Coordinates of C-alpha atoms and ligand atoms in Angstrom, one line a residue:
Chain A
M1 CA 47.7 102.9 111.9
L2 CA 50.2 102.4 109.0
S3 CA 49.0 103.0 105.5
F4 CA 50.4 102.9 102.0
E5 CA 48.8 105.0 99.3
H6 CA 49.7 104.2 95.7
L7 CA 53.2 103.5 96.9
A8 CA 55.7 102.9 94.1
K9 CA 59.5 102.6 93.9
T10 CA 61.5 102.5 90.8
Y11 CA 65.3 102.2 91.3
A12 CA 67.8 104.4 89.5
D13 CA 68.5 101.6 87.0
G14 CA 64.8 101.4 86.1
T15 CA 63.9 98.3 88.2
R16 CA 60.3 98.6 89.2
A17 CA 60.6 97.2 92.6
L18 CA 57.1 98.3 93.8
S19 CA 54.1 99.6 92.0
D20 CA 50.9 100.9 93.3
I21 CA 50.9 99.4 96.8
N22 CA 47.7 100.1 98.7
L23 CA 47.5 98.7 102.2
T24 CA 46.4 99.6 105.7
V25 CA 48.0 97.9 108.7
H26 CA 46.0 98.4 111.9
E27 CA 47.6 99.4 115.2
G28 CA 49.0 96.4 117.0
E29 CA 48.5 94.2 114.0
I30 CA 51.1 91.7 112.9
V31 CA 51.3 91.5 109.1
A32 CA 53.5 89.0 107.3
L33 CA 54.8 89.8 103.8
I34 CA 55.4 86.7 101.8
G35 CA 56.4 86.3 98.2
G36 CA 59.0 85.1 95.8
S37 CA 62.5 86.5 95.7
G38 CA 62.7 90.0 94.2
C39 CA 59.1 91.0 94.7
G40 CA 60.0 94.1 96.6
K41 CA 59.6 93.1 100.3
T42 CA 62.9 94.5 101.4
T43 CA 62.3 97.5 99.3
L44 CA 59.0 98.1 101.1
L45 CA 60.5 97.8 104.5
R46 CA 63.4 100.2 103.6
L47 CA 60.8 102.7 102.4
I48 CA 59.0 102.5 105.7
A49 CA 62.2 102.7 107.7
G50 CA 63.1 105.9 105.7
L51 CA 66.3 104.3 104.3
D52 CA 65.1 104.9 100.7
R53 CA 62.7 107.4 99.2
E54 CA 59.6 106.3 97.4
S55 CA 59.2 107.3 93.8
A56 CA 55.4 107.9 94.1
G57 CA 52.7 107.7 96.6
R58 CA 53.1 108.0 100.3
I59 CA 53.3 106.2 103.6
R60 CA 51.4 107.5 106.6
L61 CA 51.8 106.6 110.2
D62 CA 48.7 107.8 112.2
G63 CA 48.1 110.3 109.5
E64 CA 51.6 111.7 109.5
V65 CA 53.4 111.3 106.1
L66 CA 56.7 109.5 106.7
S67 CA 59.7 111.1 105.1
G68 CA 63.0 109.7 106.3
P69 CA 63.7 107.7 109.5
H70 CA 61.1 108.2 112.1
P71 CA 61.5 107.7 115.9
A72 CA 58.5 105.5 116.2
V73 CA 59.7 103.1 113.5
G74 CA 62.2 100.4 114.4
I75 CA 63.8 97.8 112.2
V76 CA 65.5 94.4 112.6
F77 CA 67.5 93.6 109.5
Q78 CA 68.1 90.2 108.0
E79 CA 71.7 90.2 109.5
P80 CA 72.1 91.2 113.1
R81 CA 74.1 94.4 112.2
L82 CA 75.5 94.8 115.7
L83 CA 78.2 97.3 116.3
P84 CA 81.2 95.1 117.0
W85 CA 82.9 97.6 119.2
L86 CA 80.0 97.8 121.7
S87 CA 79.2 95.2 124.3
V88 CA 75.8 93.4 124.1
A89 CA 74.3 95.8 126.6
D90 CA 75.7 98.9 124.9
N91 CA 74.4 97.6 121.5
I92 CA 70.9 97.3 123.0
A93 CA 71.3 100.8 124.4
F94 CA 72.4 102.3 121.1
G95 CA 69.1 104.0 120.3
L96 CA 68.6 105.2 123.9
D97 CA 70.8 108.2 123.7
G98 CA 68.4 110.8 125.0
F99 CA 67.5 108.8 128.2
S100 CA 69.0 109.1 131.7
T101 CA 71.5 106.4 132.7
A102 CA 69.1 104.9 135.1
E103 CA 66.3 104.7 132.5
K104 CA 68.7 103.2 130.0
K105 CA 69.9 100.6 132.5
A106 CA 66.4 99.6 133.4
R107 CA 65.2 99.3 129.8
V108 CA 68.3 97.3 128.7
T109 CA 68.1 95.0 131.7
H110 CA 64.5 94.3 131.0
A111 CA 65.1 93.7 127.3
L112 CA 68.0 91.4 128.2
E113 CA 65.7 89.4 130.4
K114 CA 63.1 89.2 127.7
V115 CA 65.4 87.8 125.2
G116 CA 67.2 85.6 127.7
L117 CA 70.7 87.1 127.4
V118 CA 71.2 88.6 130.9
E119 CA 74.4 86.7 131.5
H120 CA 75.8 87.9 128.1
A121 CA 75.4 91.6 128.8
G122 CA 79.1 92.4 128.9
R123 CA 80.3 90.2 126.1
W124 CA 81.3 91.3 122.6
P125 CA 78.9 90.5 119.7
R126 CA 81.7 88.4 118.2
D127 CA 81.4 86.0 121.1
L128 CA 77.7 85.3 120.5
S129 CA 76.1 82.7 118.3
G130 CA 74.1 83.8 115.3
G131 CA 70.8 83.3 117.1
Q132 CA 72.0 85.2 120.2
Q133 CA 73.2 88.1 118.0
Q134 CA 69.8 88.2 116.3
R135 CA 68.1 88.4 119.7
V136 CA 70.3 91.3 120.6
S137 CA 69.2 93.0 117.4
I138 CA 65.6 92.4 118.2
A139 CA 66.1 93.8 121.7
R140 CA 67.8 96.8 120.3
A141 CA 64.8 97.5 118.1
F142 CA 62.3 96.9 120.9
V143 CA 64.0 98.9 123.6
T144 CA 63.0 102.2 122.2
N145 CA 59.3 101.1 122.3
P146 CA 58.6 101.7 118.6
K147 CA 55.0 102.0 117.4
V148 CA 55.9 100.2 114.2
L149 CA 58.4 97.4 114.1
L150 CA 59.8 96.1 110.8
L151 CA 61.5 92.7 110.5
D152 CA 63.2 91.6 107.4
E153 CA 63.5 87.8 107.4
P154 CA 65.1 88.1 110.8
F155 CA 65.2 84.3 111.4
S156 CA 66.0 83.0 107.9
A157 CA 69.6 82.1 108.8
L158 CA 68.6 80.0 111.8
D159 CA 67.7 76.4 112.4
A160 CA 64.1 75.5 113.1
F161 CA 64.6 75.1 116.9
T162 CA 66.3 78.4 117.4
R163 CA 63.6 80.0 115.1
A164 CA 60.8 78.6 117.2
S165 CA 62.3 79.9 120.4
L166 CA 62.9 83.3 118.8
H167 CA 59.2 83.4 117.8
E168 CA 58.4 83.1 121.4
H169 CA 60.8 85.8 122.4
L170 CA 59.4 88.0 119.7
L171 CA 55.8 87.5 120.7
G172 CA 56.7 88.0 124.4
L173 CA 58.2 91.4 123.6
W174 CA 55.3 92.2 121.3
E175 CA 52.7 91.4 124.0
E176 CA 54.1 94.2 126.2
T177 CA 53.6 97.2 124.1
R178 CA 51.7 95.7 121.1
P179 CA 53.5 97.6 118.3
T180 CA 52.4 97.3 114.7
V181 CA 54.6 94.6 113.2
V182 CA 55.5 94.2 109.5
L183 CA 57.4 90.9 109.1
V184 CA 59.0 89.8 105.9
T185 CA 59.4 86.0 105.7
H186 CA 59.8 83.2 103.2
D187 CA 58.6 80.7 105.8
V188 CA 54.8 80.1 105.6
Q189 CA 54.8 78.3 109.0
E190 CA 56.5 81.4 110.5
A191 CA 53.9 83.7 109.0
V192 CA 51.0 81.6 110.3
T193 CA 52.7 81.3 113.8
L194 CA 53.1 85.1 114.1
A195 CA 50.9 87.1 111.9
D196 CA 47.3 88.3 112.0
R197 CA 47.3 88.7 108.2
A198 CA 49.5 87.4 105.4
I199 CA 50.1 89.6 102.4
V200 CA 51.2 87.6 99.4
M201 CA 53.3 89.6 96.9
Q202 CA 54.2 89.2 93.3
P203 CA 57.3 90.4 91.4
K204 CA 57.9 92.5 88.2
P205 CA 56.7 95.0 89.2
G206 CA 56.4 94.2 92.9
R207 CA 52.8 94.3 94.0
I208 CA 50.2 92.8 96.3
F209 CA 48.7 89.6 95.0
D210 CA 46.5 88.5 97.8
E211 CA 45.7 89.1 101.5
L212 CA 44.8 86.3 103.8
P213 CA 43.5 86.9 107.4
L214 CA 45.0 84.5 109.9
T215 CA 42.5 84.6 112.8
L216 CA 43.7 81.7 114.9
A217 CA 43.6 82.3 118.7
R218 CA 46.9 83.0 120.5
P219 CA 49.0 81.3 121.6
R220 CA 48.9 79.2 118.5
D221 CA 49.1 75.5 118.5
R222 CA 51.4 74.6 115.6
T223 CA 50.2 71.0 115.5
G224 CA 46.5 71.7 115.4
L225 CA 44.3 71.3 112.3
P226 CA 43.4 75.0 112.0
F227 CA 47.1 75.8 111.9
E228 CA 47.6 73.2 109.1
T229 CA 44.7 74.6 107.1
S230 CA 46.0 78.2 107.4
V231 CA 49.4 77.1 106.3
R232 CA 47.9 75.3 103.3
R233 CA 45.8 78.4 102.3
V234 CA 48.9 80.6 102.4
L235 CA 50.8 78.0 100.4
T236 CA 48.1 77.9 97.8
A237 CA 48.1 81.6 97.4
L238 CA 51.8 81.7 97.2
D239 CA 51.7 79.0 94.6
H240 CA 49.2 81.0 92.5
S241 CA 51.3 84.1 92.8
L242 CA 54.4 82.3 91.5
K243 CA 52.6 80.2 88.8
A244 CA 50.4 82.8 87.2
P245 CA 52.2 86.0 87.4
Q246 CA 49.6 88.0 85.5
Q247 CA 46.6 86.2 87.0
Q248 CA 44.1 88.3 88.9
P249 CA 44.0 87.4 92.6
Q250 CA 41.1 85.3 93.7
R251 CA 40.6 87.2 96.8
E252 CA 36.9 87.1 97.1
R253 CA 36.6 83.4 96.5
D254 CA 39.3 82.7 99.0
R255 CA 37.7 84.8 101.6
Q256 CA 34.4 83.1 101.1
A257 CA 36.1 79.7 101.4
A258 CA 37.7 80.9 104.6
A259 CA 34.4 82.1 105.9
L260 CA 32.9 78.7 105.2
W261 CA 35.6 76.9 106.8
W262 CA 35.3 78.8 110.1
Chain B
M1 CA 82.5 107.7 123.3
T2 CA 80.5 108.9 126.3
G3 CA 77.8 106.3 125.6
Q4 CA 80.2 103.6 126.2
A5 CA 81.7 105.2 129.2
T6 CA 78.5 105.7 131.0
S7 CA 77.1 102.3 130.2
Q8 CA 80.3 100.6 131.2
A9 CA 79.6 101.8 134.7
W10 CA 76.8 99.3 135.0
S11 CA 77.3 96.7 132.3
S12 CA 79.4 93.9 133.8
H13 CA 82.5 93.0 131.7
E14 CA 83.5 90.4 134.3
G15 CA 81.6 87.6 132.5
A16 CA 83.4 88.3 129.3
A17 CA 86.8 88.5 131.0
A18 CA 86.2 85.3 132.8
L19 CA 85.2 83.5 129.6
A20 CA 88.1 85.0 127.7
A21 CA 90.8 84.2 130.3
P22 CA 91.4 80.5 129.6
T23 CA 91.8 81.0 125.9
S24 CA 94.2 83.9 126.2
T25 CA 96.5 82.0 128.6
E26 CA 96.4 79.0 126.2
K27 CA 97.3 81.3 123.4
R28 CA 100.1 82.8 125.4
R29 CA 101.6 79.4 126.1
A30 CA 101.5 78.4 122.5
F31 CA 103.0 81.8 121.5
D32 CA 105.9 81.4 123.9
W33 CA 107.0 78.3 122.1
R34 CA 107.0 80.0 118.7
L35 CA 108.9 82.9 120.2
L36 CA 111.6 80.6 121.5
L37 CA 111.8 78.9 118.1
G38 CA 112.2 82.3 116.5
F39 CA 115.2 83.0 118.7
F40 CA 116.9 79.8 117.7
L41 CA 118.4 80.8 114.3
P42 CA 119.9 84.1 115.2
V43 CA 121.3 82.9 118.5
A44 CA 122.8 79.8 116.9
I45 CA 124.5 81.8 114.2
A46 CA 125.8 84.3 116.7
L47 CA 127.3 81.6 118.9
L48 CA 128.8 79.8 115.9
W49 CA 130.4 83.0 114.7
E50 CA 131.7 83.8 118.2
A51 CA 133.2 80.3 118.5
A52 CA 134.7 80.6 115.0
V53 CA 136.5 83.9 115.8
T54 CA 137.6 82.7 119.3
L55 CA 139.1 79.5 117.8
G56 CA 140.9 81.6 115.2
L57 CA 139.0 80.0 112.3
A58 CA 137.9 83.4 111.1
E59 CA 139.4 86.9 111.6
G60 CA 136.2 88.7 112.4
R61 CA 137.5 92.2 111.5
L62 CA 134.8 93.1 109.0
V63 CA 132.2 90.9 110.6
P64 CA 132.8 91.4 114.3
P65 CA 131.7 88.6 116.6
P66 CA 128.7 89.4 118.9
S67 CA 130.9 89.9 122.0
R68 CA 132.7 92.9 120.2
I69 CA 129.3 94.4 119.2
I70 CA 128.0 94.1 122.7
A71 CA 131.2 95.6 124.1
M72 CA 130.8 98.5 121.6
L73 CA 127.2 99.0 122.6
W74 CA 128.2 98.8 126.3
G75 CA 131.0 101.3 125.7
L76 CA 128.7 103.7 123.9
A77 CA 126.1 103.4 126.6
Q78 CA 128.8 104.0 129.3
T79 CA 130.0 107.2 127.8
G80 CA 126.4 108.3 127.3
E81 CA 126.9 108.7 123.6
L82 CA 124.4 106.0 122.7
W83 CA 121.6 107.8 124.6
T84 CA 122.4 111.2 123.0
H85 CA 122.3 109.6 119.5
A86 CA 119.3 107.4 120.2
W87 CA 117.4 110.3 121.7
M88 CA 118.2 112.6 118.8
T89 CA 117.0 110.0 116.3
L90 CA 113.9 109.3 118.3
W91 CA 113.1 113.0 118.6
R92 CA 113.4 113.5 114.8
V93 CA 111.1 110.5 114.2
L94 CA 108.6 111.7 116.7
V95 CA 108.4 115.3 115.4
G96 CA 108.2 114.0 111.8
F97 CA 105.7 111.4 112.7
V98 CA 103.4 113.8 114.6
I99 CA 103.4 116.2 111.7
G100 CA 103.0 113.6 109.0
A101 CA 100.4 111.6 110.8
L102 CA 98.3 114.6 111.8
S103 CA 98.2 115.9 108.2
G104 CA 97.6 112.4 106.9
I105 CA 94.7 111.9 109.3
V106 CA 93.2 115.3 108.5
L107 CA 93.5 115.0 104.7
G108 CA 92.6 111.3 104.8
A109 CA 89.5 112.1 106.7
L110 CA 88.5 114.9 104.4
S111 CA 89.1 112.9 101.2
G112 CA 87.4 109.8 102.7
S113 CA 84.3 111.6 103.8
S114 CA 83.5 113.9 100.9
Q115 CA 83.4 112.9 97.3
T116 CA 84.0 116.5 96.1
L117 CA 87.1 116.9 98.4
R118 CA 88.3 113.5 97.3
Q119 CA 88.1 114.5 93.6
L120 CA 89.9 117.7 94.5
L121 CA 92.7 116.3 96.7
D122 CA 93.3 112.7 95.7
P123 CA 94.8 113.1 92.2
T124 CA 97.4 115.6 93.4
L125 CA 98.3 113.5 96.4
Q126 CA 98.5 110.3 94.4
A127 CA 100.8 112.1 91.9
L128 CA 103.1 113.3 94.7
R129 CA 103.1 109.8 96.1
A130 CA 104.6 108.5 92.9
I131 CA 107.8 110.5 93.6
P132 CA 110.3 108.5 95.7
S133 CA 110.4 110.5 98.9
I134 CA 114.3 110.6 98.9
A135 CA 114.1 112.6 95.7
W136 CA 112.8 115.5 97.8
V137 CA 116.0 115.7 99.8
P138 CA 117.9 118.3 97.6
L139 CA 114.9 120.5 97.4
F140 CA 114.3 120.3 101.2
I141 CA 117.9 121.2 101.8
L142 CA 117.6 124.2 99.5
W143 CA 114.4 125.3 101.1
L144 CA 114.9 124.4 104.7
G145 CA 118.6 124.2 105.2
I146 CA 120.7 121.3 106.2
F147 CA 119.7 121.2 109.8
E148 CA 116.7 119.8 111.6
A149 CA 113.9 121.3 109.5
S150 CA 114.8 119.5 106.3
K151 CA 115.2 116.1 108.1
V152 CA 111.9 116.4 109.9
A153 CA 110.2 117.4 106.6
L154 CA 111.6 114.3 104.9
I155 CA 110.4 112.0 107.7
A156 CA 107.0 113.7 107.7
V157 CA 106.6 113.1 104.0
G158 CA 107.4 109.5 104.5
V159 CA 104.9 109.1 107.3
F160 CA 102.2 111.1 105.6
F161 CA 101.3 108.8 102.6
P162 CA 100.6 105.5 104.4
V163 CA 98.6 107.4 107.0
Y164 CA 96.6 109.4 104.4
L165 CA 95.9 106.3 102.2
G166 CA 95.0 104.2 105.2
I167 CA 92.6 106.7 106.7
A168 CA 90.9 107.6 103.5
G169 CA 90.6 103.9 102.5
A170 CA 89.3 102.9 105.9
I171 CA 86.5 105.6 105.8
L172 CA 85.5 104.6 102.3
S173 CA 85.3 100.9 103.3
V174 CA 83.1 101.4 106.3
D175 CA 80.2 98.9 106.1
R176 CA 77.1 100.7 104.7
K177 CA 75.0 98.3 106.7
L178 CA 76.3 99.7 110.0
V179 CA 75.9 103.3 108.7
E180 CA 72.3 102.4 108.0
V181 CA 71.9 101.4 111.7
G182 CA 73.0 104.9 112.5
H183 CA 70.4 106.4 110.0
V184 CA 67.6 104.3 111.5
F185 CA 68.4 105.8 114.9
R186 CA 68.5 109.2 113.3
L187 CA 72.0 110.2 114.2
S188 CA 73.2 113.6 113.1
R189 CA 76.3 113.8 110.9
V190 CA 78.5 114.5 113.9
Q191 CA 77.0 111.7 115.9
L192 CA 77.3 109.3 113.0
A193 CA 81.0 110.2 112.7
R194 CA 81.6 109.8 116.4
R195 CA 79.5 106.7 117.1
I196 CA 79.9 104.7 114.0
L197 CA 82.6 106.0 111.5
L198 CA 85.3 106.7 114.1
P199 CA 85.2 103.3 115.9
A200 CA 84.8 101.5 112.6
V201 CA 88.0 103.0 111.1
L202 CA 90.1 102.7 114.3
P203 CA 91.6 99.3 113.5
E204 CA 92.7 100.3 110.1
A205 CA 93.8 103.7 111.4
V206 CA 96.1 101.9 113.8
I207 CA 97.6 99.8 111.1
A208 CA 98.1 103.0 109.0
L209 CA 99.9 104.7 111.9
R210 CA 102.1 101.7 112.4
S211 CA 103.2 101.6 108.8
G212 CA 103.7 105.4 109.0
L213 CA 105.9 104.9 112.0
G214 CA 107.9 102.2 110.3
L215 CA 108.5 104.5 107.3
G216 CA 109.5 107.2 109.7
F217 CA 112.3 105.1 111.0
M218 CA 113.3 104.3 107.5
F219 CA 113.5 107.9 106.5
V220 CA 115.3 109.0 109.6
V221 CA 118.3 107.0 108.4
A222 CA 118.2 108.7 105.0
A223 CA 117.8 112.1 106.7
E224 CA 120.8 111.4 109.0
F225 CA 122.9 110.3 106.1
M226 CA 122.5 113.7 104.6
G227 CA 124.8 115.3 107.1
A228 CA 124.2 115.1 110.8
S229 CA 126.5 115.3 113.8
E230 CA 124.2 113.4 116.0
G231 CA 121.8 110.5 115.7
L232 CA 122.1 106.8 115.2
G233 CA 122.4 107.4 111.4
Y234 CA 125.4 109.5 112.2
L235 CA 126.9 106.6 114.0
L236 CA 126.4 104.5 110.9
V237 CA 128.2 107.0 108.6
D238 CA 130.9 107.5 111.2
G239 CA 131.4 103.8 111.6
Q240 CA 131.8 103.5 107.8
Q241 CA 134.3 106.4 107.5
M242 CA 136.3 105.2 110.5
G243 CA 136.2 101.6 109.4
K244 CA 134.4 100.4 112.5
P245 CA 132.0 97.7 111.5
D246 CA 131.2 97.0 115.2
Q247 CA 129.9 100.5 115.6
I248 CA 127.8 100.1 112.5
L249 CA 126.3 96.9 113.8
A250 CA 125.8 98.4 117.2
A251 CA 123.9 101.3 115.6
I252 CA 121.8 98.9 113.6
I253 CA 120.9 97.0 116.7
A254 CA 120.0 100.2 118.4
F255 CA 117.8 101.1 115.4
A256 CA 116.0 97.8 115.6
L257 CA 115.4 98.1 119.3
L258 CA 114.2 101.7 119.1
G259 CA 111.9 100.9 116.2
K260 CA 110.4 97.8 117.8
T261 CA 109.9 99.7 121.1
A262 CA 108.2 102.6 119.4
D263 CA 105.9 100.2 117.5
S264 CA 105.1 98.2 120.6
L265 CA 104.3 101.4 122.5
L266 CA 102.0 102.5 119.7
V267 CA 100.3 99.1 119.7
A268 CA 99.9 99.1 123.5
A269 CA 98.5 102.6 123.5
T270 CA 95.9 101.8 120.9
K271 CA 95.1 98.3 122.1
P272 CA 92.2 99.4 124.4
L273 CA 90.6 101.1 121.4
V274 CA 90.5 98.0 119.2
R275 CA 90.0 95.4 121.9
W276 CA 86.7 94.4 120.3
Q277 CA 88.4 93.2 117.2
D278 CA 89.1 89.5 117.0
T279 CA 90.9 89.3 113.7
V280 CA 94.1 90.3 111.9
R281 CA 95.7 92.0 114.9
E282 CA 97.3 88.9 116.4
R283 CA 98.8 88.1 113.1
L284 CA 100.5 91.4 112.5
Ligands
ATP1 N1 69.6 99.3 95.2 C1 68.9 98.7 94.1 N2 69.1 99.2 92.9 C2 68.4 98.6 91.8 N3 67.6 97.6 91.9 C3 67.4 97.1 93.2 C4 68.0 97.6 94.3 N4 67.6 96.9 95.4 C5 66.7 96.0 94.9 N5 66.6 96.1 93.6 C6 65.7 95.3 92.8 O1 64.4 95.5 93.2 C7 63.6 94.3 93.2 C8 63.1 94.0 94.6 O2 64.1 93.8 95.5 P1 63.9 93.5 97.0 O3 65.3 93.4 97.6 O4 63.0 94.4 97.6 O5 63.3 92.0 96.9 P2 62.8 91.0 98.0 O6 61.4 90.8 97.9 O7 63.3 91.5 99.4 O8 63.6 89.7 97.7 P3 64.2 88.6 98.6 O9 63.1 87.8 99.1 O10 65.1 87.8 97.7 O11 64.9 89.3 99.7 C9 64.6 93.2 92.7 O12 64.3 93.0 91.4 C10 65.9 93.8 92.9 O13 66.8 93.4 91.9
MG2 MG1 64.8 90.9 100.8

């Protein structure tokens, strides 16, 4: 269980990127963070990953307060960030330093199969397409079996087709160990395809505006009516968050409406 | 890079090699043409000059025709003089290069990796860099005598600065995003240096070493002008004093060949380290 308690981040220049974030993410849950540009989504992920320090409040993972990078937390950045001097296989094995060669090989081979890049194992990152590079970076994060996986708009640079196939790769990997996933996205369809819950954020200072449960059964049918309805609900919430920056969230009413709908 | 070594044992690079093969042969074929084109101008001028001198259109005393230069080179090679001189020059460059490059790497790494050390070292080194290196010659001769030590010192100074600047700059410009990948996987400082910083700076380090080597060859001439009884630079001075332009040109050609060979060896030796890079290198 991942929980944020009164989490706040003010940058050195005085930018209040996050203020008073309170949220609990259950084990194995996939949570999508959506919100306009600059509302602190990346900042939140960087705090969880231990790449930045919070100004106030704390983050707990199963009760343990996180301070700095944690072995059970993996991250996929917006760019693939592969090490150009390592082959695809070696990039995936980057975080497996403590393991035996046989174990490394087994895990990397499995991850390569899962993301469909077996025949590219020995190539340099520079020889891969953008989508393939992003798959390598997802595999690199999964191969250490993290309990919490953070994804910062990992598919935003890709076309719709590639994105849909990467969603499947991602869910395939997630099915295996069911890590807790925090996914930042601008794409409402993506959020509804992947997440159990959408968290809508608001900027200046960055805070949570609304939460919407997405309880559709998996695998999700992107053409069905329930999918469409969920997309519309998230869009509406997003719209409110952008239009009325100071407006109080209508969480209760939305939830009742949702309950009625189901 | 033990990680790479162990994993290379099982990760197949054959696929990559097979895919890369056709493009590299294509590249080579295209490159051959350009190479031939590059030969055209010097060869044409040499042949024209040779013809002009043979036909008596020009005297060729101060600008000897290629045949006389080749004959001079051949003669020097036959007597073994060429090798003694070339070896002496090469030895000076090598010793100066090793000293200059090592200190450049060490100081560059220090000033690149620690802000405090940079603020301590860099201003002084930058001030010293503003002095034309040849200006040190009289001082080096006073301090170290006119023999090898002062020559090697001058070459080492010439090599030091490009290497120092290159290494420090390379470390400073390592992509923060890649360093963060190291942080996420909780690498220690030493691991971070070995697994991320070192490979990331290698391409620029090679370039720095190459410019250092180039300057080494430049300064060895200056060093050998200041009184040497051996070395290609001595052949130059001797050729001037004896009025033998063919010897001067022979020495110049020997310099060019020696410098190019040394540079190619350096490139070949470092190629495996920067094989992953797909930019700039081909253009250098
Ligand atoms: N290193 C930093 N120093 C100062 N301010 C920063 C820094 N990083 C981010 N900010 C500010 O913090 C706020 C939140 O930034 P953040 O990158 O978390 O937004 P985001 O929600 O990820 O936006 P986007 O959707 O555009 O990626 C922004 O106003 C940004 O300008
Ligand atoms: Mg962001």
